[in-house]
Each structure stands twice: as structure tokens, then as C-alpha cells.
PDB file of C-alpha atoms in Angstrom:
ATOM      1  CA  MET Z   8     209.652 168.832 264.158  1.00  0.00           C
ATOM      2  CA  TYR Z   9     209.898 171.926 261.978  1.00  0.00           C
ATOM      3  CA  LEU Z  10     211.445 175.251 262.979  1.00  0.00           C
ATOM      4  CA  LEU Z  11     210.410 178.489 261.301  1.00  0.00           C
ATOM      5  CA  SER Z  12     211.561 182.050 261.894  1.00  0.00           C
ATOM      6  CA  PHE Z  13     210.462 185.369 260.404  1.00  0.00           C
ATOM      7  CA  SER Z  14     212.580 188.493 259.927  1.00  0.00           C
ATOM      8  CA  SER Z  15     209.544 190.491 261.130  1.00  0.00           C
ATOM      9  CA  LYS Z  16     209.863 188.713 264.523  1.00  0.00           C
ATOM     10  CA  PRO Z  17     213.630 188.227 264.881  1.00  0.00           C
ATOM     11  CA  ASN Z  18     213.546 187.196 268.553  1.00  0.00           C
ATOM     12  CA  TYR Z  19     211.164 184.276 268.044  1.00  0.00           C
ATOM     13  CA  VAL Z  20     211.204 180.857 266.471  1.00  0.00           C
ATOM     14  CA  TYR Z  21     208.141 178.734 265.810  1.00  0.00           C
ATOM     15  CA  SER Z  22     208.206 174.999 266.202  1.00  0.00           C
ATOM     16  CA  ILE Z  23     205.662 172.643 264.673  1.00  0.00           C
ATOM     17  CA  ILE Z  24     205.627 169.199 266.300  1.00  0.00           C
ATOM     18  CA  ASP Z  25     203.593 166.221 265.075  1.00  0.00           C
ATOM     19  CA  GLU Z  26     201.843 168.471 262.533  1.00  0.00           C
ATOM     20  CA  LYS Z  27     199.479 169.898 265.138  1.00  0.00           C
ATOM     21  CA  ILE Z  28     201.374 171.442 268.049  1.00  0.00           C
ATOM     22  CA  VAL Z  29     202.665 174.960 267.357  1.00  0.00           C
ATOM     23  CA  MET Z  30     204.994 176.584 269.856  1.00  0.00           C
ATOM     24  CA  GLU Z  31     206.426 180.105 269.938  1.00  0.00           C
ATOM     25  CA  ALA Z  32     209.786 180.378 271.717  1.00  0.00           C
ATOM     26  CA  ASP Z  33     212.782 182.654 271.856  1.00  0.00           C
ATOM     27  CA  ASN Z  34     215.979 181.852 269.967  1.00  0.00           C
ATOM     28  CA  ALA Z  35     217.410 179.932 272.937  1.00  0.00           C
ATOM     29  CA  PHE Z  36     215.042 177.118 271.924  1.00  0.00           C
ATOM     30  CA  VAL Z  37     217.159 176.448 268.811  1.00  0.00           C
ATOM     31  CA  GLU Z  38     220.241 176.070 271.023  1.00  0.00           C
ATOM     32  CA  LEU Z  39     218.343 173.736 273.351  1.00  0.00           C
ATOM     33  CA  ILE Z  40     217.199 171.549 270.451  1.00  0.00           C
ATOM     34  CA  ALA Z  41     220.788 171.360 269.192  1.00  0.00           C
ATOM     35  CA  LYS Z  42     221.894 170.069 272.612  1.00  0.00           C
ATOM     36  CA  ILE Z  43     219.233 167.352 272.814  1.00  0.00           C
ATOM     37  CA  LYS Z  44     219.275 166.327 269.164  1.00  0.00           C
ATOM     38  CA  ASN Z  45     219.203 162.638 270.097  1.00  0.00           C
ATOM     39  CA  ILE Z  46     215.600 163.176 271.358  1.00  0.00           C
ATOM     40  CA  TRP Z  47     214.236 165.536 268.685  1.00  0.00           C
ATOM     41  CA  THR Z  48     215.279 165.636 265.079  1.00  0.00           C
ATOM     42  CA  VAL Z  49     214.887 168.926 263.250  1.00  0.00           C
ATOM     43  CA  ARG Z  50     213.834 167.945 259.747  1.00  0.00           C
ATOM     44  CA  GLN Z  51     214.622 171.229 258.064  1.00  0.00           C
ATOM     45  CA  ILE Z  52     214.896 174.861 259.036  1.00  0.00           C
ATOM     46  CA  ALA Z  53     212.991 177.373 256.911  1.00  0.00           C
ATOM     47  CA  LYS Z  54     213.668 181.090 257.123  1.00  0.00           C
ATOM     48  CA  ILE Z  55     211.971 183.971 255.362  1.00  0.00           C
ATOM     49  CA  ASP Z  56     214.060 187.145 255.042  1.00  0.00           C
ATOM     50  CA  GLY Z  57     212.324 190.149 253.582  1.00  0.00           C
ATOM     51  CA  TYR Z  58     210.555 193.432 254.008  1.00  0.00           C
ATOM     52  CA  ASN Z  59     207.365 194.784 255.546  1.00  0.00           C
ATOM     53  CA  PHE Z  60     205.255 197.591 254.100  1.00  0.00           C
ATOM     54  CA  GLU Z  61     202.250 199.257 255.688  1.00  0.00           C
ATOM     55  CA  ILE Z  62     199.561 200.171 253.170  1.00  0.00           C
ATOM     56  CA  GLY Z  63     196.567 201.641 254.973  1.00  0.00           C
ATOM     57  CA  ASP Z  64     195.049 198.922 257.166  1.00  0.00           C
ATOM     58  CA  TYR Z  65     197.305 196.245 255.677  1.00  0.00           C
ATOM     59  CA  ASN Z  66     200.789 194.920 256.303  1.00  0.00           C
ATOM     60  CA  VAL Z  67     202.364 193.415 253.211  1.00  0.00           C
ATOM     61  CA  ARG Z  68     205.408 191.258 253.851  1.00  0.00           C
ATOM     62  CA  TYR Z  69     207.482 189.673 251.170  1.00  0.00           C
ATOM     63  CA  GLY Z  70     210.733 187.834 251.365  1.00  0.00           C
ATOM     64  CA  ASN Z  71     212.992 185.125 250.101  1.00  0.00           C
ATOM     65  CA  LEU Z  72     212.255 181.673 251.429  1.00  0.00           C
ATOM     66  CA  ASN Z  73     215.388 179.759 252.371  1.00  0.00           C
ATOM     67  CA  VAL Z  74     215.403 176.141 253.465  1.00  0.00           C
ATOM     68  CA  GLY Z  75     218.807 175.341 254.870  1.00  0.00           C
ATOM     69  CA  SER Z  76     221.205 177.173 252.556  1.00  0.00           C
ATOM     70  CA  HIS Z  77     218.957 176.920 249.466  1.00  0.00           C
ATOM     71  CA  SER Z  78     216.642 179.622 248.152  1.00  0.00           C
ATOM     72  CA  LYS Z  79     213.177 178.228 247.382  1.00  0.00           C
ATOM     73  CA  GLY Z  80     211.362 181.303 246.085  1.00  0.00           C
ATOM     74  CA  LEU Z  81     209.501 184.439 247.074  1.00  0.00           C
ATOM     75  CA  ILE Z  82     206.675 184.517 249.629  1.00  0.00           C
ATOM     76  CA  VAL Z  83     204.100 187.299 249.952  1.00  0.00           C
ATOM     77  CA  GLU Z  84     202.004 187.604 253.115  1.00  0.00           C
ATOM     78  CA  VAL Z  85     199.165 190.082 253.602  1.00  0.00           C
ATOM     79  CA  GLU Z  86     197.740 190.959 257.026  1.00  0.00           C
ATOM     80  CA  HIS Z  87     194.686 193.085 257.761  1.00  0.00           C
ATOM     81  CA  THR Z  88     195.752 194.954 260.901  1.00  0.00           C
ATOM     82  CA  LYS Z  89     192.302 196.107 262.004  1.00  0.00           C
ATOM     83  CA  SER Z  90     191.035 192.571 262.592  1.00  0.00           C
ATOM     84  CA  THR Z  91     192.377 189.340 264.061  1.00  0.00           C
ATOM     85  CA  SER Z  92     189.233 187.376 263.265  1.00  0.00           C
ATOM     86  CA  VAL Z  93     189.422 185.086 260.247  1.00  0.00           C
ATOM     87  CA  THR Z  94     185.760 185.698 259.398  1.00  0.00           C
ATOM     88  CA  GLU Z  95     186.037 189.470 259.588  1.00  0.00           C
ATOM     89  CA  SER Z  96     189.133 189.756 257.430  1.00  0.00           C
ATOM     90  CA  SER Z  97     188.854 186.918 254.860  1.00  0.00           C
ATOM     91  CA  ASP Z  98     186.901 188.803 252.213  1.00  0.00           C
ATOM     92  CA  LEU Z  99     188.956 191.966 252.738  1.00  0.00           C
ATOM     93  CA  LEU Z 100     192.206 190.029 252.318  1.00  0.00           C
ATOM     94  CA  ILE Z 101     191.022 188.293 249.161  1.00  0.00           C
ATOM     95  CA  GLU Z 102     189.910 191.608 247.651  1.00  0.00           C
ATOM     96  CA  PHE Z 103     193.201 193.321 248.575  1.00  0.00           C
ATOM     97  CA  ILE Z 104     195.320 190.460 247.191  1.00  0.00           C
ATOM     98  CA  ASP Z 105     193.304 190.487 243.950  1.00  0.00           C
ATOM     99  CA  TYR Z 106     194.039 194.212 243.658  1.00  0.00           C
ATOM    100  CA  LEU Z 107     197.727 193.862 244.568  1.00  0.00           C
ATOM    101  CA  ILE Z 108     198.781 190.754 242.634  1.00  0.00           C
ATOM    102  CA  PRO Z 109     197.461 189.411 239.307  1.00  0.00           C
ATOM    103  CA  LYS Z 110     195.699 186.063 239.833  1.00  0.00           C
ATOM    104  CA  GLU Z 111     198.087 184.247 237.465  1.00  0.00           C
ATOM    105  CA  LEU Z 112     200.941 184.881 239.914  1.00  0.00           C
ATOM    106  CA  TYR Z 113     199.564 183.323 243.088  1.00  0.00           C
ATOM    107  CA  LYS Z 114     198.040 180.107 244.359  1.00  0.00           C
ATOM    108  CA  ASN Z 115     194.461 179.800 245.579  1.00  0.00           C
ATOM    109  CA  TYR Z 116     193.407 180.258 249.198  1.00  0.00           C
ATOM    110  CA  LYS Z 117     193.491 176.567 250.039  1.00  0.00           C
ATOM    111  CA  LEU Z 118     195.426 177.016 253.290  1.00  0.00           C
ATOM    112  CA  GLU Z 119     193.074 179.632 254.640  1.00  0.00           C
ATOM    113  CA  LEU Z 120     190.189 177.290 253.936  1.00  0.00           C
ATOM    114  CA  LYS Z 121     191.948 174.435 255.735  1.00  0.00           C
ATOM    115  CA  LEU Z 122     192.430 176.662 258.760  1.00  0.00           C
ATOM    116  CA  LYS Z 123     188.744 177.642 258.717  1.00  0.00           C
ATOM    117  CA  GLU Z 124     187.713 173.988 258.574  1.00  0.00           C
ATOM    118  CA  ARG Z 125     189.748 173.157 261.686  1.00  0.00           C
ATOM    119  CA  ALA Z 126     188.654 175.976 263.934  1.00  0.00           C
ATOM    120  CA  ASN Z 127     185.723 178.039 264.993  1.00  0.00           C
ATOM    121  CA  TYR Z 128     185.521 181.124 262.801  1.00  0.00           C
ATOM    122  CA  ASN Z 129     185.814 183.624 265.647  1.00  0.00           C
ATOM    123  CA  PHE Z 130     189.215 182.703 267.076  1.00  0.00           C
ATOM    124  CA  THR Z 131     192.020 185.264 267.379  1.00  0.00           C
ATOM    125  CA  PHE Z 132     194.613 184.830 264.647  1.00  0.00           C
ATOM    126  CA  THR Z 133     198.223 184.899 265.950  1.00  0.00           C
ATOM    127  CA  SER Z 134     201.781 184.425 264.669  1.00  0.00           C
ATOM    128  CA  ARG Z 135     201.480 180.752 265.594  1.00  0.00           C
ATOM    129  CA  HIS Z 136     198.630 180.399 263.085  1.00  0.00           C
ATOM    130  CA  THR Z 137     200.814 182.092 260.468  1.00  0.00           C
ATOM    131  CA  ALA Z 138     203.636 179.631 261.180  1.00  0.00           C
ATOM    132  CA  TYR Z 139     201.177 176.734 260.914  1.00  0.00           C
ATOM    133  CA  GLN Z 140     199.961 177.988 257.538  1.00  0.00           C
ATOM    134  CA  TYR Z 141     203.521 178.416 256.277  1.00  0.00           C
ATOM    135  CA  ILE Z 142     204.507 174.879 257.252  1.00  0.00           C
ATOM    136  CA  ASN Z 143     201.377 173.484 255.580  1.00  0.00           C
ATOM    137  CA  LEU Z 144     202.113 175.499 252.439  1.00  0.00           C
ATOM    138  CA  LEU Z 145     205.750 174.394 252.314  1.00  0.00           C
ATOM    139  CA  ARG Z 146     204.806 170.758 252.875  1.00  0.00           C
ATOM    140  CA  SER Z 147     201.999 170.786 250.285  1.00  0.00           C
ATOM    141  CA  GLU Z 148     204.389 172.288 247.724  1.00  0.00           C
ATOM    142  CA  LYS Z 149     207.002 169.624 248.645  1.00  0.00           C
ATOM    143  CA  ILE Z 150     209.486 172.283 249.802  1.00  0.00           C
ATOM    144  CA  LEU Z 151     209.775 170.674 253.239  1.00  0.00           C
TER     145      LEU Z 151
END
């Protein structure tokens, strides 16, 4: 089980269980897990503390990634606010990121492609999908 929280959603925690079940819960869930720790083992807790900027139709979030008490780097997230469909916003996001950040400074879009492979292209993208992508990124980079 992985727990992930975002400073942009301070009242929620996201739990990823068995690499496929994503749950959104309030902070009381963390207390509950602590009480039944003999049933569930929290592997690591990742937290991203940062800032949110609105630039036109985009939200740009960046923050420090902390796993436990250790800083693991800087994360940048870009959201197109006018669309929740992966197909509608993919090209716009790629174009905006290319404009915002030089290509040498960021990784390819491998996680977005993984998400597209697993789902129908017209689903509504939610914070749970974001948490899922973060966990996959952190695991693929051997941070978790």
C-alpha cells in the first residue's frame, strides 16, 4: 500500500493498493491505517509540498517531493483546466510543456502513454488518476 498527499488537496490522501486500486479518503484514513498496521503495511509515504499557478487555461503545480523525511527532488505537474479528457488535452499539454520547460530538463511522456493503454480514451481524468501516475513515476524511478 502506498499513501500520497498533495498540498493542493490538503484534506485528502490517496492510497494505492496492489498497484491497481486507487482510493481517495480524508486524513482520518491515515490514522485508521496506523491503528490496524498489523493488517496493512504502509511501504512509504510520499508528500509533495509546493505551489500552484494559473496560466490561462492551465494549472502549473510544482513542489518538493519528500519520501518520509528525505527530499527526493522537484516535481512539475501541468493540468489543462478546460478538459478532463485525456484525448482532448494530450496534445495541448505536450505543446504547453515544450513551451514552458526545455526538453533536456524533463522525462518523456511514458506515464501518460501507459495510462492511455489501460483505459478508453474518453474517460474523465480525476485526482485519483494523478495519484496513480505519481506512484508509477516514483516506482519506475526507484524512489518508492
